[in-house]
Amino acid sequence: MSFFRFHYRRLFSVGVAAGIFFSGMNFGTAAENENGFSQREVNDQAVMSLVWMQTSAEYRSLCYQAYNTALERVAMAVAHHRAGDKPLAIVLDVDETVLDNTPIEACYVDTEGVFNTKDWKEWCVAGRAEAMPGAADFLQAVDKLGVDIFYVTNRTEKSGTIKNFRAVNFPLADADHLLLKKTSSYKKPRFEKIADQYDVIVYMGDNAEDCLPEAYDKPFAERNDIVDRHRAEFGTKFIVLPNPDYGNWESSLAKDYWNLSPAQKNEARKKVLKKWVPGKDK
Ligand SMILES: [Mg+2]
């Protein structure tokens, strides 16, 4: 099931059962509503994270913080770069790392619809994603310093993504710098290919796997252990952008998460909550 990580994540909750011709809407079947819990209610749980990402000063601040930190590392690497050294590069994810896809995510709120490959392809082909706050300025600054930029993404749509990059003034918007998913969402082989030829200054992303591919397809406790082991490298080699709306953090909550029913997803989400009940210490 790991093949469908990232943006194909929600397809599995309904898509496989429904076949490849589903419309993405009207999945309010009896199976979807077991225990009285519907897909619409699952979708509604994303409202606060989407509102936060689309409106809050805090989200923008964290984006600026990430790009400023990365740019400082890039400038430092350029200053220490010597003739004969490998050329410098940065490696970054695309979705919720430099492009904002929250509008396509928000379209399922108040519906029984499920994120699916048909809708996602249409969104990617349209190339309508806006740049995240500060992303274009950051990327242009990196480019001006003569550092290569490799966009390593699990998107599969090349022309729409390049069109989108150009629309929001991202530099190096070409096929040589865009490493799409071919057969697997596991990014390590693509990272290794770049690192063979370049000295990679920073890895950036909204998924732990964008920095540490070994976290791929692991349960959340293991993902946390992997990140803990690399704690000294965050803010230096690894720069992370916030994404409370979706990500492998969600699928790591339970085995075969994307195959779970809405009720089972709701249960998997709520059972990991730590609670302190008022009156407990009296
Ligand atoms: Mg991403």
PDB file of C-alpha atoms and ligand atoms in Angstrom:
ATOM      1  CA  MET A   1       0.000   0.000   0.000  1.00  0.00           C
ATOM      2  CA  SER A   2       3.012   2.225   0.335  1.00  0.00           C
ATOM      3  CA  PHE A   3       2.919   2.994  -3.398  1.00  0.00           C
ATOM      4  CA  PHE A   4      -0.011   5.274  -2.820  1.00  0.00           C
ATOM      5  CA  ARG A   5       1.407   7.366  -0.029  1.00  0.00           C
ATOM      6  CA  PHE A   6       1.200  11.094  -0.090  1.00  0.00           C
ATOM      7  CA  HIS A   7      -1.565  12.544  -2.186  1.00  0.00           C
ATOM      8  CA  TYR A   8      -3.046   9.230  -3.144  1.00  0.00           C
ATOM      9  CA  ARG A   9      -3.636   8.550   0.487  1.00  0.00           C
ATOM     10  CA  ARG A  10      -7.352   9.083   0.663  1.00  0.00           C
ATOM     11  CA  LEU A  11      -8.063   7.188  -2.502  1.00  0.00           C
ATOM     12  CA  PHE A  12      -7.862   3.957  -0.602  1.00  0.00           C
ATOM     13  CA  SER A  13     -10.550   4.683   1.861  1.00  0.00           C
ATOM     14  CA  VAL A  14     -13.146   4.438  -0.870  1.00  0.00           C
ATOM     15  CA  GLY A  15     -11.512   4.517  -4.276  1.00  0.00           C
ATOM     16  CA  VAL A  16     -10.332   0.955  -4.524  1.00  0.00           C
ATOM     17  CA  ALA A  17     -13.699  -0.405  -3.547  1.00  0.00           C
ATOM     18  CA  ALA A  18     -15.495   1.958  -5.883  1.00  0.00           C
ATOM     19  CA  GLY A  19     -13.218   1.304  -8.846  1.00  0.00           C
ATOM     20  CA  ILE A  20     -11.437   3.852 -10.932  1.00  0.00           C
ATOM     21  CA  PHE A  21     -14.481   5.559 -12.368  1.00  0.00           C
ATOM     22  CA  PHE A  22     -15.891   7.139  -9.285  1.00  0.00           C
ATOM     23  CA  SER A  23     -16.701  10.806  -9.376  1.00  0.00           C
ATOM     24  CA  GLY A  24     -15.243  11.778  -6.040  1.00  0.00           C
ATOM     25  CA  MET A  25     -18.626  12.703  -4.626  1.00  0.00           C
ATOM     26  CA  ASN A  26     -21.691  11.012  -3.220  1.00  0.00           C
ATOM     27  CA  PHE A  27     -20.011   8.286  -1.278  1.00  0.00           C
ATOM     28  CA  GLY A  28     -22.552   8.413   1.491  1.00  0.00           C
ATOM     29  CA  THR A  29     -23.323   4.745   1.266  1.00  0.00           C
ATOM     30  CA  ALA A  30     -24.334   2.477   4.104  1.00  0.00           C
ATOM     31  CA  ALA A  31     -20.732   1.244   4.382  1.00  0.00           C
ATOM     32  CA  GLU A  32     -19.538   4.817   4.702  1.00  0.00           C
ATOM     33  CA  ASN A  33     -21.961   5.521   7.484  1.00  0.00           C
ATOM     34  CA  GLU A  34     -21.312   2.588   9.740  1.00  0.00           C
ATOM     35  CA  ASN A  35     -21.786   3.449  13.395  1.00  0.00           C
ATOM     36  CA  GLY A  36     -23.420   6.664  12.256  1.00  0.00           C
ATOM     37  CA  PHE A  37     -20.103   8.203  11.220  1.00  0.00           C
ATOM     38  CA  SER A  38     -19.839   9.498   7.670  1.00  0.00           C
ATOM     39  CA  GLN A  39     -17.080  10.575   5.319  1.00  0.00           C
ATOM     40  CA  ARG A  40     -18.469  14.073   5.616  1.00  0.00           C
ATOM     41  CA  GLU A  41     -17.725  14.020   9.340  1.00  0.00           C
ATOM     42  CA  VAL A  42     -14.178  12.822   8.629  1.00  0.00           C
ATOM     43  CA  ASN A  43     -13.815  15.705   6.156  1.00  0.00           C
ATOM     44  CA  ASP A  44     -15.132  18.165   8.715  1.00  0.00           C
ATOM     45  CA  GLN A  45     -12.295  17.259  11.076  1.00  0.00           C
ATOM     46  CA  ALA A  46      -9.959  19.032   8.634  1.00  0.00           C
ATOM     47  CA  VAL A  47     -11.738  22.377   8.863  1.00  0.00           C
ATOM     48  CA  MET A  48      -9.633  23.924  11.621  1.00  0.00           C
ATOM     49  CA  SER A  49      -6.322  22.911  10.065  1.00  0.00           C
ATOM     50  CA  LEU A  50      -7.375  24.308   6.686  1.00  0.00           C
ATOM     51  CA  VAL A  51      -8.639  27.561   8.205  1.00  0.00           C
ATOM     52  CA  TRP A  52      -5.362  27.866  10.097  1.00  0.00           C
ATOM     53  CA  MET A  53      -3.292  27.324   6.981  1.00  0.00           C
ATOM     54  CA  GLN A  54      -5.345  29.703   4.860  1.00  0.00           C
ATOM     55  CA  THR A  55      -5.780  32.568   7.322  1.00  0.00           C
ATOM     56  CA  SER A  56      -3.414  32.536  10.266  1.00  0.00           C
ATOM     57  CA  ALA A  57      -0.448  34.844  10.770  1.00  0.00           C
ATOM     58  CA  GLU A  58       1.192  31.934  12.559  1.00  0.00           C
ATOM     59  CA  TYR A  59       1.197  29.714   9.471  1.00  0.00           C
ATOM     60  CA  ARG A  60       2.784  32.483   7.406  1.00  0.00           C
ATOM     61  CA  SER A  61       5.330  33.085  10.158  1.00  0.00           C
ATOM     62  CA  LEU A  62       6.384  29.446  10.138  1.00  0.00           C
ATOM     63  CA  CYS A  63       6.770  29.494   6.352  1.00  0.00           C
ATOM     64  CA  TYR A  64       8.980  32.600   6.557  1.00  0.00           C
ATOM     65  CA  GLN A  65      10.925  31.042   9.399  1.00  0.00           C
ATOM     66  CA  ALA A  66      11.604  27.919   7.344  1.00  0.00           C
ATOM     67  CA  TYR A  67      12.669  29.770   4.206  1.00  0.00           C
ATOM     68  CA  ASN A  68      14.803  32.292   6.124  1.00  0.00           C
ATOM     69  CA  THR A  69      16.579  29.479   7.935  1.00  0.00           C
ATOM     70  CA  ALA A  70      17.186  27.606   4.690  1.00  0.00           C
ATOM     71  CA  LEU A  71      18.461  30.719   2.924  1.00  0.00           C
ATOM     72  CA  GLU A  72      20.921  31.384   5.720  1.00  0.00           C
ATOM     73  CA  ARG A  73      22.284  27.860   5.334  1.00  0.00           C
ATOM     74  CA  VAL A  74      22.518  28.307   1.575  1.00  0.00           C
ATOM     75  CA  ALA A  75      24.388  31.612   1.886  1.00  0.00           C
ATOM     76  CA  MET A  76      26.799  30.033   4.368  1.00  0.00           C
ATOM     77  CA  ALA A  77      27.447  27.061   2.058  1.00  0.00           C
ATOM     78  CA  VAL A  78      28.069  29.388  -0.878  1.00  0.00           C
ATOM     79  CA  ALA A  79      30.550  31.405   1.179  1.00  0.00           C
ATOM     80  CA  HIS A  80      32.495  28.241   2.052  1.00  0.00           C
ATOM     81  CA  HIS A  81      32.312  26.680  -1.397  1.00  0.00           C
ATOM     82  CA  ARG A  82      35.658  26.207  -3.130  1.00  0.00           C
ATOM     83  CA  ALA A  83      36.583  25.575  -6.750  1.00  0.00           C
ATOM     84  CA  GLY A  84      36.691  21.833  -7.328  1.00  0.00           C
ATOM     85  CA  ASP A  85      34.008  21.097  -4.727  1.00  0.00           C
ATOM     86  CA  LYS A  86      30.828  19.432  -5.892  1.00  0.00           C
ATOM     87  CA  PRO A  87      28.249  21.979  -7.057  1.00  0.00           C
ATOM     88  CA  LEU A  88      25.702  23.030  -4.446  1.00  0.00           C
ATOM     89  CA  ALA A  89      22.002  22.212  -4.453  1.00  0.00           C
ATOM     90  CA  ILE A  90      18.928  22.240  -2.294  1.00  0.00           C
ATOM     91  CA  VAL A  91      16.341  19.455  -2.406  1.00  0.00           C
ATOM     92  CA  LEU A  92      12.752  20.194  -1.596  1.00  0.00           C
ATOM     93  CA  ASP A  93       9.310  18.736  -1.780  1.00  0.00           C
ATOM     94  CA  VAL A  94       6.608  20.692  -3.648  1.00  0.00           C
ATOM     95  CA  ASP A  95       3.137  20.314  -2.107  1.00  0.00           C
ATOM     96  CA  GLU A  96       2.757  22.217   1.156  1.00  0.00           C
ATOM     97  CA  THR A  97       6.483  22.915   0.943  1.00  0.00           C
ATOM     98  CA  VAL A  98       6.364  25.638  -1.726  1.00  0.00           C
ATOM     99  CA  LEU A  99       2.922  25.233  -3.359  1.00  0.00           C
ATOM    100  CA  ASP A 100      -0.353  25.729  -1.489  1.00  0.00           C
ATOM    101  CA  ASN A 101      -2.917  23.045  -2.323  1.00  0.00           C
ATOM    102  CA  THR A 102      -5.344  23.845   0.451  1.00  0.00           C
ATOM    103  CA  PRO A 103      -8.103  24.930  -2.009  1.00  0.00           C
ATOM    104  CA  ILE A 104      -8.403  21.415  -3.453  1.00  0.00           C
ATOM    105  CA  GLU A 105      -8.259  19.994   0.060  1.00  0.00           C
ATOM    106  CA  ALA A 106     -10.971  22.375   1.228  1.00  0.00           C
ATOM    107  CA  CYS A 107     -13.342  21.376  -1.587  1.00  0.00           C
ATOM    108  CA  TYR A 108     -14.319  18.218   0.309  1.00  0.00           C
ATOM    109  CA  VAL A 109     -15.490  20.076   3.411  1.00  0.00           C
ATOM    110  CA  ASP A 110     -19.277  19.801   3.780  1.00  0.00           C
ATOM    111  CA  THR A 111     -19.408  16.981   1.240  1.00  0.00           C
ATOM    112  CA  GLU A 112     -19.210  13.206   1.293  1.00  0.00           C
ATOM    113  CA  GLY A 113     -16.406  13.421  -1.281  1.00  0.00           C
ATOM    114  CA  VAL A 114     -13.048  11.784  -0.872  1.00  0.00           C
ATOM    115  CA  PHE A 115      -9.738  13.017  -2.181  1.00  0.00           C
ATOM    116  CA  ASN A 116      -9.059  11.070  -5.380  1.00  0.00           C
ATOM    117  CA  THR A 117      -6.609  10.889  -8.267  1.00  0.00           C
ATOM    118  CA  LYS A 118      -9.071  12.294 -10.810  1.00  0.00           C
ATOM    119  CA  ASP A 119      -9.611  15.528  -8.855  1.00  0.00           C
ATOM    120  CA  TRP A 120      -5.922  15.751  -7.996  1.00  0.00           C
ATOM    121  CA  LYS A 121      -4.865  15.382 -11.633  1.00  0.00           C
ATOM    122  CA  GLU A 122      -7.344  18.075 -12.685  1.00  0.00           C
ATOM    123  CA  TRP A 123      -5.919  20.406 -10.024  1.00  0.00           C
ATOM    124  CA  CYS A 124      -2.317  19.709 -11.071  1.00  0.00           C
ATOM    125  CA  VAL A 125      -3.068  20.124 -14.792  1.00  0.00           C
ATOM    126  CA  ALA A 126      -4.827  23.432 -14.076  1.00  0.00           C
ATOM    127  CA  GLY A 127      -1.650  24.702 -12.395  1.00  0.00           C
ATOM    128  CA  ARG A 128      -3.633  27.008 -10.146  1.00  0.00           C
ATOM    129  CA  ALA A 129      -1.833  26.489  -6.831  1.00  0.00           C
ATOM    130  CA  GLU A 130      -0.502  29.658  -5.260  1.00  0.00           C
ATOM    131  CA  ALA A 131       2.999  29.899  -3.867  1.00  0.00           C
ATOM    132  CA  MET A 132       3.208  29.535  -0.106  1.00  0.00           C
ATOM    133  CA  PRO A 133       4.076  32.782   1.713  1.00  0.00           C
ATOM    134  CA  GLY A 134       7.701  33.670   0.934  1.00  0.00           C
ATOM    135  CA  ALA A 135       8.351  30.623  -1.273  1.00  0.00           C
ATOM    136  CA  ALA A 136       8.975  32.433  -4.566  1.00  0.00           C
ATOM    137  CA  ASP A 137      11.294  35.028  -3.002  1.00  0.00           C
ATOM    138  CA  PHE A 138      13.220  32.268  -1.260  1.00  0.00           C
ATOM    139  CA  LEU A 139      13.645  30.153  -4.382  1.00  0.00           C
ATOM    140  CA  GLN A 140      14.662  33.142  -6.466  1.00  0.00           C
ATOM    141  CA  ALA A 141      17.275  34.095  -3.858  1.00  0.00           C
ATOM    142  CA  VAL A 142      18.701  30.559  -3.916  1.00  0.00           C
ATOM    143  CA  ASP A 143      18.833  30.648  -7.706  1.00  0.00           C
ATOM    144  CA  LYS A 144      20.609  34.021  -7.683  1.00  0.00           C
ATOM    145  CA  LEU A 145      23.272  32.555  -5.417  1.00  0.00           C
ATOM    146  CA  GLY A 146      23.996  30.013  -8.163  1.00  0.00           C
ATOM    147  CA  VAL A 147      22.676  27.044  -6.201  1.00  0.00           C
ATOM    148  CA  ASP A 148      20.669  24.371  -8.017  1.00  0.00           C
ATOM    149  CA  ILE A 149      17.150  23.580  -6.884  1.00  0.00           C
ATOM    150  CA  PHE A 150      15.684  20.099  -7.192  1.00  0.00           C
ATOM    151  CA  TYR A 151      11.955  19.732  -6.691  1.00  0.00           C
ATOM    152  CA  VAL A 152      11.477  16.121  -5.556  1.00  0.00           C
ATOM    153  CA  THR A 153       7.772  15.464  -5.509  1.00  0.00           C
ATOM    154  CA  ASN A 154       5.333  12.589  -5.573  1.00  0.00           C
ATOM    155  CA  ARG A 155       3.266  14.413  -8.136  1.00  0.00           C
ATOM    156  CA  THR A 156       3.143  12.683 -11.518  1.00  0.00           C
ATOM    157  CA  GLU A 157       1.945  15.613 -13.631  1.00  0.00           C
ATOM    158  CA  LYS A 158       4.915  17.263 -15.346  1.00  0.00           C
ATOM    159  CA  SER A 159       3.547  19.943 -17.680  1.00  0.00           C
ATOM    160  CA  GLY A 160       0.893  21.234 -15.266  1.00  0.00           C
ATOM    161  CA  THR A 161       3.421  21.458 -12.459  1.00  0.00           C
ATOM    162  CA  ILE A 162       5.951  23.328 -14.602  1.00  0.00           C
ATOM    163  CA  LYS A 163       3.179  25.649 -15.793  1.00  0.00           C
ATOM    164  CA  ASN A 164       2.244  26.265 -12.155  1.00  0.00           C
ATOM    165  CA  PHE A 165       5.880  26.934 -11.170  1.00  0.00           C
ATOM    166  CA  ARG A 166       6.191  29.500 -13.954  1.00  0.00           C
ATOM    167  CA  ALA A 167       2.907  31.173 -12.997  1.00  0.00           C
ATOM    168  CA  VAL A 168       4.184  31.789  -9.457  1.00  0.00           C
ATOM    169  CA  ASN A 169       7.719  32.735 -10.534  1.00  0.00           C
ATOM    170  CA  PHE A 170       9.591  29.709  -9.246  1.00  0.00           C
ATOM    171  CA  PRO A 171      13.048  29.472 -10.863  1.00  0.00           C
ATOM    172  CA  LEU A 172      14.467  26.420 -12.624  1.00  0.00           C
ATOM    173  CA  ALA A 173      10.974  25.385 -13.663  1.00  0.00           C
ATOM    174  CA  ASP A 174      12.038  22.668 -16.072  1.00  0.00           C
ATOM    175  CA  ALA A 175      12.081  18.904 -16.414  1.00  0.00           C
ATOM    176  CA  ASP A 176      15.727  18.638 -15.300  1.00  0.00           C
ATOM    177  CA  HIS A 177      14.894  20.090 -11.897  1.00  0.00           C
ATOM    178  CA  LEU A 178      11.562  18.394 -11.337  1.00  0.00           C
ATOM    179  CA  LEU A 179      11.877  14.805 -10.107  1.00  0.00           C
ATOM    180  CA  LEU A 180       8.382  13.355 -10.210  1.00  0.00           C
ATOM    181  CA  LYS A 181       7.239  10.038  -8.839  1.00  0.00           C
ATOM    182  CA  LYS A 182       7.707   7.180 -11.265  1.00  0.00           C
ATOM    183  CA  THR A 183       6.938   3.959  -9.461  1.00  0.00           C
ATOM    184  CA  SER A 184       7.330   4.696  -5.770  1.00  0.00           C
ATOM    185  CA  SER A 185       6.725   7.525  -3.329  1.00  0.00           C
ATOM    186  CA  TYR A 186       9.889   6.497  -1.478  1.00  0.00           C
ATOM    187  CA  LYS A 187      12.244   9.377  -2.189  1.00  0.00           C
ATOM    188  CA  LYS A 188      15.598   7.910  -1.223  1.00  0.00           C
ATOM    189  CA  PRO A 189      16.626   6.748  -4.748  1.00  0.00           C
ATOM    190  CA  ARG A 190      15.917  10.220  -6.125  1.00  0.00           C
ATOM    191  CA  PHE A 191      17.824  11.836  -3.263  1.00  0.00           C
ATOM    192  CA  GLU A 192      20.808   9.551  -3.898  1.00  0.00           C
ATOM    193  CA  LYS A 193      20.857  10.394  -7.577  1.00  0.00           C
ATOM    194  CA  ILE A 194      21.131  14.096  -6.753  1.00  0.00           C
ATOM    195  CA  ALA A 195      23.659  13.588  -3.944  1.00  0.00           C
ATOM    196  CA  ASP A 196      25.941  11.678  -6.352  1.00  0.00           C
ATOM    197  CA  GLN A 197      26.512  14.885  -8.262  1.00  0.00           C
ATOM    198  CA  TYR A 198      25.746  17.666  -5.794  1.00  0.00           C
ATOM    199  CA  ASP A 199      26.525  18.721  -2.294  1.00  0.00           C
ATOM    200  CA  VAL A 200      22.997  19.020  -0.906  1.00  0.00           C
ATOM    201  CA  ILE A 201      22.818  21.891   1.562  1.00  0.00           C
ATOM    202  CA  VAL A 202      19.294  21.340   2.893  1.00  0.00           C
ATOM    203  CA  TYR A 203      16.354  18.998   2.447  1.00  0.00           C
ATOM    204  CA  MET A 204      12.952  20.649   2.897  1.00  0.00           C
ATOM    205  CA  GLY A 205       9.421  19.341   3.186  1.00  0.00           C
ATOM    206  CA  ASP A 206       6.195  18.975   5.120  1.00  0.00           C
ATOM    207  CA  ASN A 207       6.566  15.203   5.548  1.00  0.00           C
ATOM    208  CA  ALA A 208       9.266  13.659   7.720  1.00  0.00           C
ATOM    209  CA  GLU A 209      10.087  11.514   4.686  1.00  0.00           C
ATOM    210  CA  ASP A 210      11.058  14.613   2.699  1.00  0.00           C
ATOM    211  CA  CYS A 211      14.088  14.866   4.972  1.00  0.00           C
ATOM    212  CA  LEU A 212      14.419  11.322   6.299  1.00  0.00           C
ATOM    213  CA  PRO A 213      13.155   8.814   3.714  1.00  0.00           C
ATOM    214  CA  GLU A 214      13.712   5.936   6.118  1.00  0.00           C
ATOM    215  CA  ALA A 215      10.608   7.111   8.007  1.00  0.00           C
ATOM    216  CA  TYR A 216       8.552   6.005   5.021  1.00  0.00           C
ATOM    217  CA  ASP A 217       5.668   3.652   5.736  1.00  0.00           C
ATOM    218  CA  LYS A 218       6.509   3.365   9.433  1.00  0.00           C
ATOM    219  CA  PRO A 219       4.044   3.609  12.344  1.00  0.00           C
ATOM    220  CA  PHE A 220       4.035   6.954  14.098  1.00  0.00           C
ATOM    221  CA  ALA A 221       6.113   5.886  17.102  1.00  0.00           C
ATOM    222  CA  GLU A 222       8.894   4.692  14.802  1.00  0.00           C
ATOM    223  CA  ARG A 223       8.698   7.872  12.730  1.00  0.00           C
ATOM    224  CA  ASN A 224       9.103   9.843  15.928  1.00  0.00           C
ATOM    225  CA  ASP A 225      12.118   7.726  16.967  1.00  0.00           C
ATOM    226  CA  ILE A 226      13.794   8.338  13.611  1.00  0.00           C
ATOM    227  CA  VAL A 227      13.232  12.084  13.900  1.00  0.00           C
ATOM    228  CA  ASP A 228      14.491  12.064  17.501  1.00  0.00           C
ATOM    229  CA  ARG A 229      17.720  10.407  16.411  1.00  0.00           C
ATOM    230  CA  HIS A 230      18.298  13.260  13.966  1.00  0.00           C
ATOM    231  CA  ARG A 231      17.206  16.080  16.230  1.00  0.00           C
ATOM    232  CA  ALA A 232      20.469  18.019  15.855  1.00  0.00           C
ATOM    233  CA  GLU A 233      19.974  18.317  12.099  1.00  0.00           C
ATOM    234  CA  PHE A 234      16.621  20.112  12.161  1.00  0.00           C
ATOM    235  CA  GLY A 235      17.089  23.768  11.367  1.00  0.00           C
ATOM    236  CA  THR A 236      20.424  22.963   9.727  1.00  0.00           C
ATOM    237  CA  LYS A 237      20.277  20.121   7.208  1.00  0.00           C
ATOM    238  CA  PHE A 238      16.545  19.515   7.480  1.00  0.00           C
ATOM    239  CA  ILE A 239      13.924  22.268   7.260  1.00  0.00           C
ATOM    240  CA  VAL A 240      10.292  21.337   7.892  1.00  0.00           C
ATOM    241  CA  LEU A 241       7.120  23.216   6.922  1.00  0.00           C
ATOM    242  CA  PRO A 242       3.909  22.775   8.926  1.00  0.00           C
ATOM    243  CA  ASN A 243       1.047  20.738   7.485  1.00  0.00           C
ATOM    244  CA  PRO A 244      -1.659  19.835   9.981  1.00  0.00           C
ATOM    245  CA  ASP A 245      -4.124  18.988   7.186  1.00  0.00           C
ATOM    246  CA  TYR A 246      -2.654  15.805   5.755  1.00  0.00           C
ATOM    247  CA  GLY A 247       0.521  13.816   5.488  1.00  0.00           C
ATOM    248  CA  ASN A 248       2.136  10.543   6.349  1.00  0.00           C
ATOM    249  CA  TRP A 249       1.725  11.479  10.002  1.00  0.00           C
ATOM    250  CA  GLU A 250      -1.958  10.693   9.496  1.00  0.00           C
ATOM    251  CA  SER A 251      -1.558   7.354   7.745  1.00  0.00           C
ATOM    252  CA  SER A 252       0.988   6.318  10.380  1.00  0.00           C
ATOM    253  CA  LEU A 253      -1.787   6.305  12.991  1.00  0.00           C
ATOM    254  CA  ALA A 254      -2.990   2.797  12.087  1.00  0.00           C
ATOM    255  CA  LYS A 255      -2.081  -0.124   9.894  1.00  0.00           C
ATOM    256  CA  ASP A 256      -3.677   0.075   6.425  1.00  0.00           C
ATOM    257  CA  TYR A 257      -5.080   3.445   7.412  1.00  0.00           C
ATOM    258  CA  TRP A 258      -6.329   4.350   3.931  1.00  0.00           C
ATOM    259  CA  ASN A 259      -8.431   1.217   3.833  1.00  0.00           C
ATOM    260  CA  LEU A 260     -10.262   2.128   7.035  1.00  0.00           C
ATOM    261  CA  SER A 261     -13.902   3.182   7.040  1.00  0.00           C
ATOM    262  CA  PRO A 262     -14.801   6.706   8.210  1.00  0.00           C
ATOM    263  CA  ALA A 263     -15.740   5.311  11.626  1.00  0.00           C
ATOM    264  CA  GLN A 264     -12.445   3.443  11.908  1.00  0.00           C
ATOM    265  CA  LYS A 265     -10.470   6.537  10.881  1.00  0.00           C
ATOM    266  CA  ASN A 266     -12.292   8.568  13.487  1.00  0.00           C
ATOM    267  CA  GLU A 267     -11.458   5.935  16.088  1.00  0.00           C
ATOM    268  CA  ALA A 268      -7.787   5.747  15.016  1.00  0.00           C
ATOM    269  CA  ARG A 269      -7.484   9.532  15.298  1.00  0.00           C
ATOM    270  CA  LYS A 270      -9.123   9.823  18.693  1.00  0.00           C
ATOM    271  CA  LYS A 271      -7.537   6.857  20.394  1.00  0.00           C
ATOM    272  CA  VAL A 272      -4.026   8.388  20.231  1.00  0.00           C
ATOM    273  CA  LEU A 273      -5.094  11.535  22.084  1.00  0.00           C
ATOM    274  CA  LYS A 274      -3.496  12.049  25.483  1.00  0.00           C
ATOM    275  CA  LYS A 275      -6.025  13.432  27.915  1.00  0.00           C
ATOM    276  CA  TRP A 276      -5.999  14.910  31.355  1.00  0.00           C
ATOM    277  CA  VAL A 277      -9.412  14.982  32.916  1.00  0.00           C
ATOM    278  CA  PRO A 278     -10.218  17.861  35.319  1.00  0.00           C
ATOM    279  CA  GLY A 279     -10.621  16.601  38.879  1.00  0.00           C
ATOM    280  CA  LYS A 280      -8.231  13.724  38.304  1.00  0.00           C
ATOM    281  CA  ASP A 281      -5.542  15.048  40.692  1.00  0.00           C
ATOM    282  CA  LYS A 282      -7.905  16.008  43.500  1.00  0.00           C
TER     283      LYS A 282
HETATM  284 MG    MG B   1       4.430  17.759   0.638  1.00  0.00          MG
END
